[in-house]
């Protein structure tokens, strides 16, 4: 149901302006400028990468199910699905049952899994070492999380016995902000000394949920924890320490960040492209991505003020966010890059999806 | 200290065992003398100790060629849990930076696990060439032989690799290799002087039972009935993940046991959790595909049920052999119905390309003069799965049709290679069909099941009294076995569970 709910919100926001594949890309956290643009235009930032576990077959099955139960319907004009009145009603009915507001995918997608894996390994390592058991099988094989826990373990010499009580205090406090069931699920998945946590399907069985919803719920709770820790680090010093080096990295992809670095050093686009052995177009995509992450982005460096005005007017007039159509109305003097960049810079003005979800 | 003492010391120190299992010491001693060894040891007899202990004791590094990435990762995890940190599994899932780091430090590892496919990579070969390799191990060596049940073409290139590495001693290991497969292994590795250590694969403590059912519902009812009487660590094997998932759900409805499913498509965290819960007696029954079990060393599995029979006897022997590694009375039960006959047929066609696939690939090759390099494209263009592709690519390379995915042959060579590869497909299909027929024949044996099973592999077997097989008077009703008590140590609300998990109020044993 949680997955259905999230899918319906996507259909509702997108209003048939994109194919359902675009929704799949959002949930999988696809690193393309199109997907990044979509989440901003349609106000779906929080679900970026929220369901990385999903495969195309599962996704198609769910969409088909929404269609059969008449929550979505193919629109005659666009051939794309849009939400029906029945779907809107269903969303309203179930609004209180789903923890939608936990999600903050665009901010935490990159950090959530690394944070979670550190936490899992930390608990396994400290509980086992407390019981003098040094032969346990870690549930996670992630080199970077392993290295982090190793170095943390080394640093805590002398104060090691304080770690578990601190962890308990902070986790108990954090989980008290989630529903009882969400906390039960979160705790049942943890492994410690002589205990191995439950699998997704075991949790689904135990709590009468679908596998996909358990995964989503866990992701939601992790995002929720991250946002609380980030806001009140002084309340959660240990958790704050775990995320310290993760959270400062902005939502920019590594590659775009490298481009930004060179832009700030006043390199031109062709210079950057040749230095990085990338195509010019890739650098243009980076610039759009950078614009999405910076409200003061100097658009005028790339698109003249007149052109900007024309693009905005055209979009408002045509009432569409389909790039092809916008480009067609504007004509050949306008490049896709210019349109994309204006869309990014004026995203707050140009949004057509509802913003109150 | 004499040599025997040194070995037993090492065994105790590094593995925590008090004594060697049959065959281990003999094989290890020959390896340490620098001999080439072919070791055939039954499943569950501790094959891996045969190379892990020498690897630790000898100078230089040991390479272990293993067919499954998951199996390698399990082994490395297990070694690390035993505080043997200098082991690594080179695999295709590593990130480029992980890979670079690992390759740079490769000489520091005592044990290097690698797949035969990865061993073909030039960069890795160059790195290994510069190292001191003390032993070259080929695990699941029956993969070399086309008479083996898991034929993997890349295994055939291992003799060349050994040459590249200055011909270190070779240890070839398998749990199931009848005479003709043994011959193939020795010949294809070009080591005619190999010392053979062959140990019988029959397991006296496992009673074999076969029961015919009309359909899946009857099978599920039978399993429910049995498990309601016997609460023992149980594995149930299925031919597909859907069947494993569905049956696990059905069994949970009627039984008090803790039941989970396991297959290759679970995320890694879940795979390790389920596996370790089972090891840790947090789980009683696992419904699984053949992805489960390799590398699992649970000594007290009492019951292995085959909901679907595997397409060859060797696979069956391996899977059933996971029962009763502690030597105590255990049971292998096969439930079969007439519908099941179609499943293995499908497996066989899924493992080999058809002649139609072959002509399409040839047509593509003569037009494009190259093959796509990325696996995604291969799947997309030719609609082949990985096993089929592996077979085909090997054949194309072997007949000098392609090199580095480029066409290097003329049209007459193409035509003759097409015929030869067609023959190879037919031969391999015939081998597989023959193996399936052996399985079917065995299921319909009227005499002693044990006798009929092992006569395919070895001259004699030991016949236990009373609990031999369902054709010699064994019935599950008479089975005397210690039952597991299902404990409920993990109940309560999340606050209590979290407190318990984090050992709050628990004495600190480390201080
Ligand atoms: Zn018998």
mmCIF file of C-alpha atoms in Angstrom, chain B residues 55-397:
data_model
loop_
_atom_site.group_PDB
_atom_site.id
_atom_site.type_symbol
_atom_site.label_atom_id
_atom_site.label_comp_id
_atom_site.label_asym_id
_atom_site.label_seq_id
_atom_site.Cartn_x
_atom_site.Cartn_y
_atom_site.Cartn_z
ATOM 1 C CA UNK B 55 48.056 -21.773 2.005
ATOM 2 C CA UNK B 56 48.687 -20.433 5.504
ATOM 3 C CA UNK B 57 51.697 -22.614 6.171
ATOM 4 C CA UNK B 58 53.487 -22.157 2.839
ATOM 5 C CA UNK B 59 55.259 -19.016 1.692
ATOM 6 C CA UNK B 60 53.732 -17.144 -1.244
ATOM 7 C CA UNK B 61 50.093 -16.973 -2.289
ATOM 8 C CA UNK B 62 47.521 -19.612 -3.129
ATOM 9 C CA UNK B 63 45.038 -19.040 -5.934
ATOM 10 C CA UNK B 64 41.655 -20.710 -5.611
ATOM 11 C CA UNK B 65 39.526 -20.900 -8.749
ATOM 12 C CA UNK B 66 35.903 -21.200 -7.800
ATOM 13 C CA UNK B 67 32.791 -21.145 -10.009
ATOM 14 C CA UNK B 68 30.490 -19.054 -7.842
ATOM 15 C CA UNK B 69 31.048 -15.550 -6.550
ATOM 16 C CA UNK B 70 28.668 -16.076 -3.632
ATOM 17 C CA UNK B 71 30.577 -19.189 -2.641
ATOM 18 C CA UNK B 72 33.882 -17.315 -2.662
ATOM 19 C CA UNK B 73 32.482 -14.458 -0.620
ATOM 20 C CA UNK B 74 31.089 -16.902 1.954
ATOM 21 C CA UNK B 75 34.451 -18.598 2.272
ATOM 22 C CA UNK B 76 36.305 -15.328 2.725
ATOM 23 C CA UNK B 77 33.775 -14.187 5.326
ATOM 24 C CA UNK B 78 34.164 -17.453 7.183
ATOM 25 C CA UNK B 79 37.966 -17.151 7.107
ATOM 26 C CA UNK B 80 37.788 -13.596 8.373
ATOM 27 C CA UNK B 81 35.425 -14.651 11.139
ATOM 28 C CA UNK B 82 38.126 -17.170 12.106
ATOM 29 C CA UNK B 83 40.568 -14.273 12.162
ATOM 30 C CA UNK B 84 42.344 -15.263 8.962
ATOM 31 C CA UNK B 85 42.341 -11.822 7.476
ATOM 32 C CA UNK B 86 44.678 -12.401 4.566
ATOM 33 C CA UNK B 87 42.060 -13.784 2.193
ATOM 34 C CA UNK B 88 40.330 -11.969 -0.626
ATOM 35 C CA UNK B 89 37.717 -12.752 -3.261
ATOM 36 C CA UNK B 90 38.416 -10.939 -6.505
ATOM 37 C CA UNK B 91 35.101 -10.378 -8.176
ATOM 38 C CA UNK B 92 33.332 -8.375 -10.793
ATOM 39 C CA UNK B 93 31.237 -6.491 -8.213
ATOM 40 C CA UNK B 94 34.207 -4.534 -6.902
ATOM 41 C CA UNK B 95 34.214 -0.826 -7.567
ATOM 42 C CA UNK B 96 37.124 0.367 -9.727
ATOM 43 C CA UNK B 97 38.886 1.889 -6.726
ATOM 44 C CA UNK B 98 38.376 -1.226 -4.576
ATOM 45 C CA UNK B 99 39.742 -3.278 -7.405
ATOM 46 C CA UNK B 100 42.772 -1.074 -7.887
ATOM 47 C CA UNK B 101 43.588 -1.149 -4.179
ATOM 48 C CA UNK B 102 43.154 -4.901 -3.981
ATOM 49 C CA UNK B 103 45.292 -5.580 -7.040
ATOM 50 C CA UNK B 104 48.056 -3.362 -5.745
ATOM 51 C CA UNK B 105 48.190 -5.226 -2.453
ATOM 52 C CA UNK B 106 47.495 -8.633 -3.972
ATOM 53 C CA UNK B 107 50.843 -10.161 -3.013
ATOM 54 C CA UNK B 108 50.011 -9.609 0.647
ATOM 55 C CA UNK B 109 47.134 -12.095 0.504
ATOM 56 C CA UNK B 110 47.729 -15.731 1.321
ATOM 57 C CA UNK B 111 44.485 -16.877 -0.284
ATOM 58 C CA UNK B 112 43.105 -15.349 -3.450
ATOM 59 C CA UNK B 113 39.721 -16.557 -4.636
ATOM 60 C CA UNK B 114 38.860 -15.835 -8.239
ATOM 61 C CA UNK B 115 36.439 -16.990 -10.933
ATOM 62 C CA UNK B 116 37.749 -18.616 -14.120
ATOM 63 C CA UNK B 117 36.219 -15.772 -16.144
ATOM 64 C CA UNK B 118 38.067 -13.082 -14.221
ATOM 65 C CA UNK B 119 41.305 -15.031 -14.561
ATOM 66 C CA UNK B 120 41.105 -14.369 -18.295
ATOM 67 C CA UNK B 121 41.632 -10.663 -17.791
ATOM 68 C CA UNK B 122 44.982 -9.459 -18.984
ATOM 69 C CA UNK B 123 45.488 -6.977 -16.139
ATOM 70 C CA UNK B 124 44.952 -9.664 -13.516
ATOM 71 C CA UNK B 125 47.142 -12.183 -15.310
ATOM 72 C CA UNK B 126 49.964 -9.646 -15.488
ATOM 73 C CA UNK B 127 49.654 -8.937 -11.780
ATOM 74 C CA UNK B 128 49.618 -12.623 -10.815
ATOM 75 C CA UNK B 129 52.563 -13.385 -13.097
ATOM 76 C CA UNK B 130 54.809 -11.186 -10.984
ATOM 77 C CA UNK B 131 53.835 -12.917 -7.764
ATOM 78 C CA UNK B 132 55.092 -15.966 -5.933
ATOM 79 C CA UNK B 133 52.270 -18.491 -6.381
ATOM 80 C CA UNK B 134 52.773 -21.517 -4.169
ATOM 81 C CA UNK B 135 49.616 -23.435 -5.074
ATOM 82 C CA UNK B 136 46.963 -23.312 -7.782
ATOM 83 C CA UNK B 137 43.675 -24.756 -6.558
ATOM 84 C CA UNK B 138 40.781 -25.670 -8.811
ATOM 85 C CA UNK B 139 37.664 -26.088 -6.726
ATOM 86 C CA UNK B 140 34.679 -27.920 -8.226
ATOM 87 C CA UNK B 141 37.114 -29.359 -10.750
ATOM 88 C CA UNK B 142 34.394 -31.465 -12.407
ATOM 89 C CA UNK B 143 33.480 -28.195 -14.202
ATOM 90 C CA UNK B 144 36.472 -28.906 -16.441
ATOM 91 C CA UNK B 145 34.952 -32.019 -17.921
ATOM 92 C CA UNK B 146 32.123 -31.986 -20.368
ATOM 93 C CA UNK B 147 31.043 -35.169 -18.572
ATOM 94 C CA UNK B 148 30.810 -33.201 -15.341
ATOM 95 C CA UNK B 149 27.361 -31.950 -14.481
ATOM 96 C CA UNK B 150 28.352 -28.284 -14.362
ATOM 97 C CA UNK B 151 30.446 -27.830 -17.487
ATOM 98 C CA UNK B 152 32.046 -24.360 -17.567
ATOM 99 C CA UNK B 153 34.042 -23.666 -20.729
ATOM 100 C CA UNK B 154 36.361 -21.135 -19.080
ATOM 101 C CA UNK B 155 37.638 -23.919 -16.842
ATOM 102 C CA UNK B 156 39.276 -25.386 -19.944
ATOM 103 C CA UNK B 157 41.688 -22.472 -20.121
ATOM 104 C CA UNK B 158 43.129 -23.103 -16.666
ATOM 105 C CA UNK B 159 46.015 -25.258 -17.907
ATOM 106 C CA UNK B 160 47.281 -22.249 -19.890
ATOM 107 C CA UNK B 161 46.943 -19.999 -16.872
ATOM 108 C CA UNK B 162 48.967 -22.430 -14.767
ATOM 109 C CA UNK B 163 51.694 -22.228 -17.417
ATOM 110 C CA UNK B 164 51.609 -18.455 -17.281
ATOM 111 C CA UNK B 165 52.140 -18.613 -13.504
ATOM 112 C CA UNK B 166 55.318 -20.707 -13.864
ATOM 113 C CA UNK B 167 53.494 -23.988 -13.305
ATOM 114 C CA UNK B 168 52.862 -24.066 -9.561
ATOM 115 C CA UNK B 169 51.594 -27.352 -8.080
ATOM 116 C CA UNK B 170 47.910 -27.908 -8.836
ATOM 117 C CA UNK B 171 45.259 -29.188 -6.464
ATOM 118 C CA UNK B 172 42.027 -30.165 -8.245
ATOM 119 C CA UNK B 173 39.109 -30.817 -5.913
ATOM 120 C CA UNK B 174 35.613 -32.132 -6.439
ATOM 121 C CA UNK B 175 32.909 -33.820 -4.435
ATOM 122 C CA UNK B 176 31.538 -35.775 -7.342
ATOM 123 C CA UNK B 177 33.737 -37.002 -10.124
ATOM 124 C CA UNK B 178 33.265 -40.468 -11.536
ATOM 125 C CA UNK B 179 36.118 -42.253 -13.355
ATOM 126 C CA UNK B 180 35.601 -40.614 -16.785
ATOM 127 C CA UNK B 181 35.487 -37.132 -15.259
ATOM 128 C CA UNK B 182 38.674 -37.786 -13.271
ATOM 129 C CA UNK B 183 40.427 -38.806 -16.490
ATOM 130 C CA UNK B 184 39.232 -35.628 -18.212
ATOM 131 C CA UNK B 185 40.479 -33.439 -15.365
ATOM 132 C CA UNK B 186 43.977 -34.927 -15.399
ATOM 133 C CA UNK B 187 44.225 -34.800 -19.179
ATOM 134 C CA UNK B 188 42.855 -31.294 -19.623
ATOM 135 C CA UNK B 189 45.168 -29.922 -16.941
ATOM 136 C CA UNK B 190 48.091 -31.652 -18.695
ATOM 137 C CA UNK B 191 49.396 -33.119 -15.452
ATOM 138 C CA UNK B 192 49.560 -36.859 -16.144
ATOM 139 C CA UNK B 193 51.489 -37.526 -12.920
ATOM 140 C CA UNK B 194 48.737 -36.230 -10.636
ATOM 141 C CA UNK B 195 48.389 -38.129 -7.370
ATOM 142 C CA UNK B 196 44.821 -39.264 -6.851
ATOM 143 C CA UNK B 197 43.127 -39.246 -3.461
ATOM 144 C CA UNK B 198 39.648 -40.671 -3.946
ATOM 145 C CA UNK B 199 37.285 -41.109 -1.017
ATOM 146 C CA UNK B 200 33.883 -42.764 -1.184
ATOM 147 C CA UNK B 201 30.936 -40.397 -1.359
ATOM 148 C CA UNK B 202 28.281 -42.556 0.275
ATOM 149 C CA UNK B 203 27.040 -41.315 3.626
ATOM 150 C CA UNK B 204 26.005 -44.027 6.064
ATOM 151 C CA UNK B 205 24.074 -41.710 8.353
ATOM 152 C CA UNK B 206 21.668 -40.428 5.703
ATOM 153 C CA UNK B 207 18.614 -42.577 5.028
ATOM 154 C CA UNK B 208 17.109 -42.072 1.572
ATOM 155 C CA UNK B 209 13.380 -41.958 1.028
ATOM 156 C CA UNK B 210 11.406 -41.428 -2.181
ATOM 157 C CA UNK B 211 7.706 -40.749 -2.251
ATOM 158 C CA UNK B 212 5.506 -40.165 -5.277
ATOM 159 C CA UNK B 213 2.736 -37.535 -5.110
ATOM 160 C CA UNK B 214 0.120 -36.443 -7.588
ATOM 161 C CA UNK B 215 0.608 -32.689 -7.343
ATOM 162 C CA UNK B 216 2.089 -29.794 -5.357
ATOM 163 C CA UNK B 217 -0.786 -29.684 -2.866
ATOM 164 C CA UNK B 218 -0.108 -33.286 -1.902
ATOM 165 C CA UNK B 219 3.573 -32.541 -1.522
ATOM 166 C CA UNK B 220 2.867 -29.582 0.747
ATOM 167 C CA UNK B 221 0.445 -31.664 2.816
ATOM 168 C CA UNK B 222 3.088 -34.372 3.200
ATOM 169 C CA UNK B 223 5.742 -31.874 4.286
ATOM 170 C CA UNK B 224 3.336 -30.308 6.804
ATOM 171 C CA UNK B 225 2.582 -33.733 8.168
ATOM 172 C CA UNK B 226 6.251 -34.651 8.517
ATOM 173 C CA UNK B 227 7.318 -31.326 10.018
ATOM 174 C CA UNK B 228 4.482 -31.379 12.525
ATOM 175 C CA UNK B 229 6.000 -34.612 13.834
ATOM 176 C CA UNK B 230 9.665 -33.772 13.442
ATOM 177 C CA UNK B 231 10.894 -30.379 14.484
ATOM 178 C CA UNK B 232 14.456 -30.562 13.147
ATOM 179 C CA UNK B 233 16.709 -28.256 11.088
ATOM 180 C CA UNK B 234 15.363 -28.734 7.567
ATOM 181 C CA UNK B 235 16.245 -27.684 4.026
ATOM 182 C CA UNK B 236 13.671 -27.917 1.258
ATOM 183 C CA UNK B 237 14.985 -27.615 -2.305
ATOM 184 C CA UNK B 238 12.954 -26.191 -5.193
ATOM 185 C CA UNK B 239 13.686 -25.702 -8.865
ATOM 186 C CA UNK B 240 12.424 -22.111 -8.905
ATOM 187 C CA UNK B 241 12.348 -19.170 -6.550
ATOM 188 C CA UNK B 242 8.612 -18.675 -7.041
ATOM 189 C CA UNK B 243 7.913 -22.224 -5.841
ATOM 190 C CA UNK B 244 10.213 -21.720 -2.835
ATOM 191 C CA UNK B 245 8.460 -18.468 -1.881
ATOM 192 C CA UNK B 246 4.977 -19.865 -2.362
ATOM 193 C CA UNK B 247 5.604 -23.040 -0.401
ATOM 194 C CA UNK B 248 7.295 -21.161 2.446
ATOM 195 C CA UNK B 249 4.158 -19.052 2.778
ATOM 196 C CA UNK B 250 1.888 -22.111 2.666
ATOM 197 C CA UNK B 251 3.903 -23.981 5.300
ATOM 198 C CA UNK B 252 3.930 -20.996 7.636
ATOM 199 C CA UNK B 253 0.139 -21.151 7.752
ATOM 200 C CA UNK B 254 0.085 -24.608 9.313
ATOM 201 C CA UNK B 255 3.354 -25.070 11.186
ATOM 202 C CA UNK B 256 4.814 -23.597 14.368
ATOM 203 C CA UNK B 257 8.365 -23.730 12.976
ATOM 204 C CA UNK B 258 10.184 -20.606 11.895
ATOM 205 C CA UNK B 259 10.318 -20.796 8.115
ATOM 206 C CA UNK B 260 12.026 -18.547 5.568
ATOM 207 C CA UNK B 261 12.933 -18.680 1.908
ATOM 208 C CA UNK B 262 16.273 -18.148 0.236
ATOM 209 C CA UNK B 263 17.266 -17.702 -3.396
ATOM 210 C CA UNK B 264 19.823 -15.893 -5.511
ATOM 211 C CA UNK B 265 17.714 -12.807 -6.023
ATOM 212 C CA UNK B 266 17.569 -11.776 -2.387
ATOM 213 C CA UNK B 267 19.625 -8.730 -1.512
ATOM 214 C CA UNK B 268 22.900 -9.633 0.095
ATOM 215 C CA UNK B 269 21.943 -8.442 3.564
ATOM 216 C CA UNK B 270 18.929 -10.780 3.500
ATOM 217 C CA UNK B 271 20.940 -13.703 2.211
ATOM 218 C CA UNK B 272 23.447 -13.424 5.037
ATOM 219 C CA UNK B 273 20.701 -12.875 7.631
ATOM 220 C CA UNK B 274 18.718 -15.937 6.620
ATOM 221 C CA UNK B 275 21.818 -18.087 6.327
ATOM 222 C CA UNK B 276 23.143 -17.017 9.705
ATOM 223 C CA UNK B 277 19.784 -17.310 11.446
ATOM 224 C CA UNK B 278 19.713 -20.911 10.284
ATOM 225 C CA UNK B 279 23.270 -21.501 11.534
ATOM 226 C CA UNK B 280 22.285 -19.843 14.798
ATOM 227 C CA UNK B 281 19.093 -21.904 15.280
ATOM 228 C CA UNK B 282 16.899 -18.836 14.954
ATOM 229 C CA UNK B 283 15.293 -20.495 11.943
ATOM 230 C CA UNK B 284 14.094 -24.081 11.570
ATOM 231 C CA UNK B 285 13.182 -24.522 7.918
ATOM 232 C CA UNK B 286 14.574 -22.939 4.765
ATOM 233 C CA UNK B 287 12.808 -23.215 1.423
ATOM 234 C CA UNK B 288 15.509 -22.606 -1.137
ATOM 235 C CA UNK B 289 16.862 -23.002 -4.643
ATOM 236 C CA UNK B 290 20.245 -24.544 -5.324
ATOM 237 C CA UNK B 291 21.746 -21.106 -4.594
ATOM 238 C CA UNK B 292 21.651 -22.109 -0.924
ATOM 239 C CA UNK B 293 24.036 -24.441 0.731
ATOM 240 C CA UNK B 294 27.445 -24.085 -0.870
ATOM 241 C CA UNK B 295 29.767 -22.887 1.792
ATOM 242 C CA UNK B 296 27.222 -23.427 4.565
ATOM 243 C CA UNK B 297 28.678 -25.516 7.299
ATOM 244 C CA UNK B 298 25.778 -26.306 9.591
ATOM 245 C CA UNK B 299 26.571 -29.664 11.154
ATOM 246 C CA UNK B 300 23.095 -30.618 12.394
ATOM 247 C CA UNK B 301 20.812 -30.340 9.378
ATOM 248 C CA UNK B 302 18.638 -33.412 9.918
ATOM 249 C CA UNK B 303 16.294 -33.391 6.974
ATOM 250 C CA UNK B 304 16.819 -32.416 3.346
ATOM 251 C CA UNK B 305 13.660 -32.546 1.261
ATOM 252 C CA UNK B 306 13.610 -32.265 -2.514
ATOM 253 C CA UNK B 307 10.321 -30.714 -3.555
ATOM 254 C CA UNK B 308 11.709 -30.868 -7.104
ATOM 255 C CA UNK B 309 14.467 -33.277 -8.060
ATOM 256 C CA UNK B 310 17.631 -31.797 -9.614
ATOM 257 C CA UNK B 311 18.486 -32.631 -13.245
ATOM 258 C CA UNK B 312 21.437 -34.863 -12.321
ATOM 259 C CA UNK B 313 22.409 -37.341 -9.621
ATOM 260 C CA UNK B 314 25.573 -35.388 -8.771
ATOM 261 C CA UNK B 315 23.514 -32.349 -7.841
ATOM 262 C CA UNK B 316 21.236 -34.498 -5.734
ATOM 263 C CA UNK B 317 24.159 -36.103 -3.900
ATOM 264 C CA UNK B 318 25.641 -32.682 -3.119
ATOM 265 C CA UNK B 319 22.393 -31.251 -1.833
ATOM 266 C CA UNK B 320 21.341 -34.301 0.177
ATOM 267 C CA UNK B 321 24.902 -34.433 1.533
ATOM 268 C CA UNK B 322 24.313 -31.207 3.443
ATOM 269 C CA UNK B 323 22.362 -33.306 5.963
ATOM 270 C CA UNK B 324 24.022 -34.822 9.003
ATOM 271 C CA UNK B 325 27.570 -33.534 8.712
ATOM 272 C CA UNK B 326 27.931 -34.311 12.417
ATOM 273 C CA UNK B 327 27.464 -37.999 11.592
ATOM 274 C CA UNK B 328 24.106 -38.322 13.361
ATOM 275 C CA UNK B 329 21.071 -39.985 11.809
ATOM 276 C CA UNK B 330 19.551 -37.807 9.088
ATOM 277 C CA UNK B 331 17.110 -38.205 6.218
ATOM 278 C CA UNK B 332 16.957 -37.241 2.533
ATOM 279 C CA UNK B 333 13.412 -37.239 1.218
ATOM 280 C CA UNK B 334 12.477 -36.792 -2.434
ATOM 281 C CA UNK B 335 8.907 -35.962 -3.322
ATOM 282 C CA UNK B 336 8.177 -36.253 -6.997
ATOM 283 C CA UNK B 337 5.214 -36.101 -9.296
ATOM 284 C CA UNK B 338 4.808 -36.828 -12.976
ATOM 285 C CA UNK B 339 4.653 -33.088 -13.817
ATOM 286 C CA UNK B 340 8.175 -32.637 -12.461
ATOM 287 C CA UNK B 341 9.666 -34.410 -15.449
ATOM 288 C CA UNK B 342 9.204 -31.317 -17.572
ATOM 289 C CA UNK B 343 11.162 -28.962 -15.328
ATOM 290 C CA UNK B 344 14.667 -30.386 -15.887
ATOM 291 C CA UNK B 345 14.034 -30.580 -19.646
ATOM 292 C CA UNK B 346 13.523 -26.847 -19.583
ATOM 293 C CA UNK B 347 16.765 -26.406 -17.615
ATOM 294 C CA UNK B 348 18.681 -28.238 -20.281
ATOM 295 C CA UNK B 349 17.386 -26.069 -23.103
ATOM 296 C CA UNK B 350 18.002 -22.976 -20.984
ATOM 297 C CA UNK B 351 21.651 -23.828 -20.486
ATOM 298 C CA UNK B 352 22.609 -24.162 -24.131
ATOM 299 C CA UNK B 353 22.019 -21.942 -27.162
ATOM 300 C CA UNK B 354 19.820 -23.464 -29.854
ATOM 301 C CA UNK B 355 21.060 -23.956 -33.410
ATOM 302 C CA UNK B 356 18.759 -21.119 -34.375
ATOM 303 C CA UNK B 357 20.484 -18.835 -31.864
ATOM 304 C CA UNK B 358 23.786 -19.955 -33.311
ATOM 305 C CA UNK B 359 22.901 -19.066 -36.896
ATOM 306 C CA UNK B 360 21.675 -15.672 -35.771
ATOM 307 C CA UNK B 361 24.967 -14.976 -34.012
ATOM 308 C CA UNK B 362 26.888 -16.098 -37.109
ATOM 309 C CA UNK B 363 24.783 -13.898 -39.329
ATOM 310 C CA UNK B 364 25.355 -10.949 -37.008
ATOM 311 C CA UNK B 365 29.077 -11.659 -36.942
ATOM 312 C CA UNK B 366 29.471 -11.766 -40.706
ATOM 313 C CA UNK B 367 27.559 -8.495 -41.076
ATOM 314 C CA UNK B 368 28.958 -6.509 -38.144
ATOM 315 C CA UNK B 369 32.363 -8.235 -38.009
ATOM 316 C CA UNK B 370 32.332 -7.908 -34.240
ATOM 317 C CA UNK B 371 30.327 -8.982 -31.204
ATOM 318 C CA UNK B 372 28.940 -6.557 -28.640
ATOM 319 C CA UNK B 373 31.231 -6.325 -25.625
ATOM 320 C CA UNK B 374 28.718 -5.280 -22.988
ATOM 321 C CA UNK B 375 26.631 -8.003 -21.458
ATOM 322 C CA UNK B 376 23.457 -5.858 -21.632
ATOM 323 C CA UNK B 377 23.740 -5.621 -25.392
ATOM 324 C CA UNK B 378 24.324 -9.343 -25.761
ATOM 325 C CA UNK B 379 21.136 -10.085 -23.857
ATOM 326 C CA UNK B 380 19.271 -7.480 -25.838
ATOM 327 C CA UNK B 381 20.423 -8.499 -29.326
ATOM 328 C CA UNK B 382 20.698 -12.269 -29.093
ATOM 329 C CA UNK B 383 18.191 -13.002 -26.308
ATOM 330 C CA UNK B 384 20.634 -15.390 -24.683
ATOM 331 C CA UNK B 385 21.198 -15.912 -20.974
ATOM 332 C CA UNK B 386 24.634 -15.835 -19.375
ATOM 333 C CA UNK B 387 25.232 -19.578 -19.398
ATOM 334 C CA UNK B 388 24.292 -19.843 -23.049
ATOM 335 C CA UNK B 389 26.496 -16.890 -23.929
ATOM 336 C CA UNK B 390 29.472 -18.245 -22.014
ATOM 337 C CA UNK B 391 29.247 -21.493 -23.924
ATOM 338 C CA UNK B 392 28.958 -19.767 -27.264
ATOM 339 C CA UNK B 393 31.753 -17.282 -26.732
ATOM 340 C CA UNK B 394 34.086 -20.025 -25.636
ATOM 341 C CA UNK B 395 33.266 -22.042 -28.754
ATOM 342 C CA UNK B 396 33.833 -19.029 -31.006
ATOM 343 C CA UNK B 397 37.194 -18.299 -29.430
#
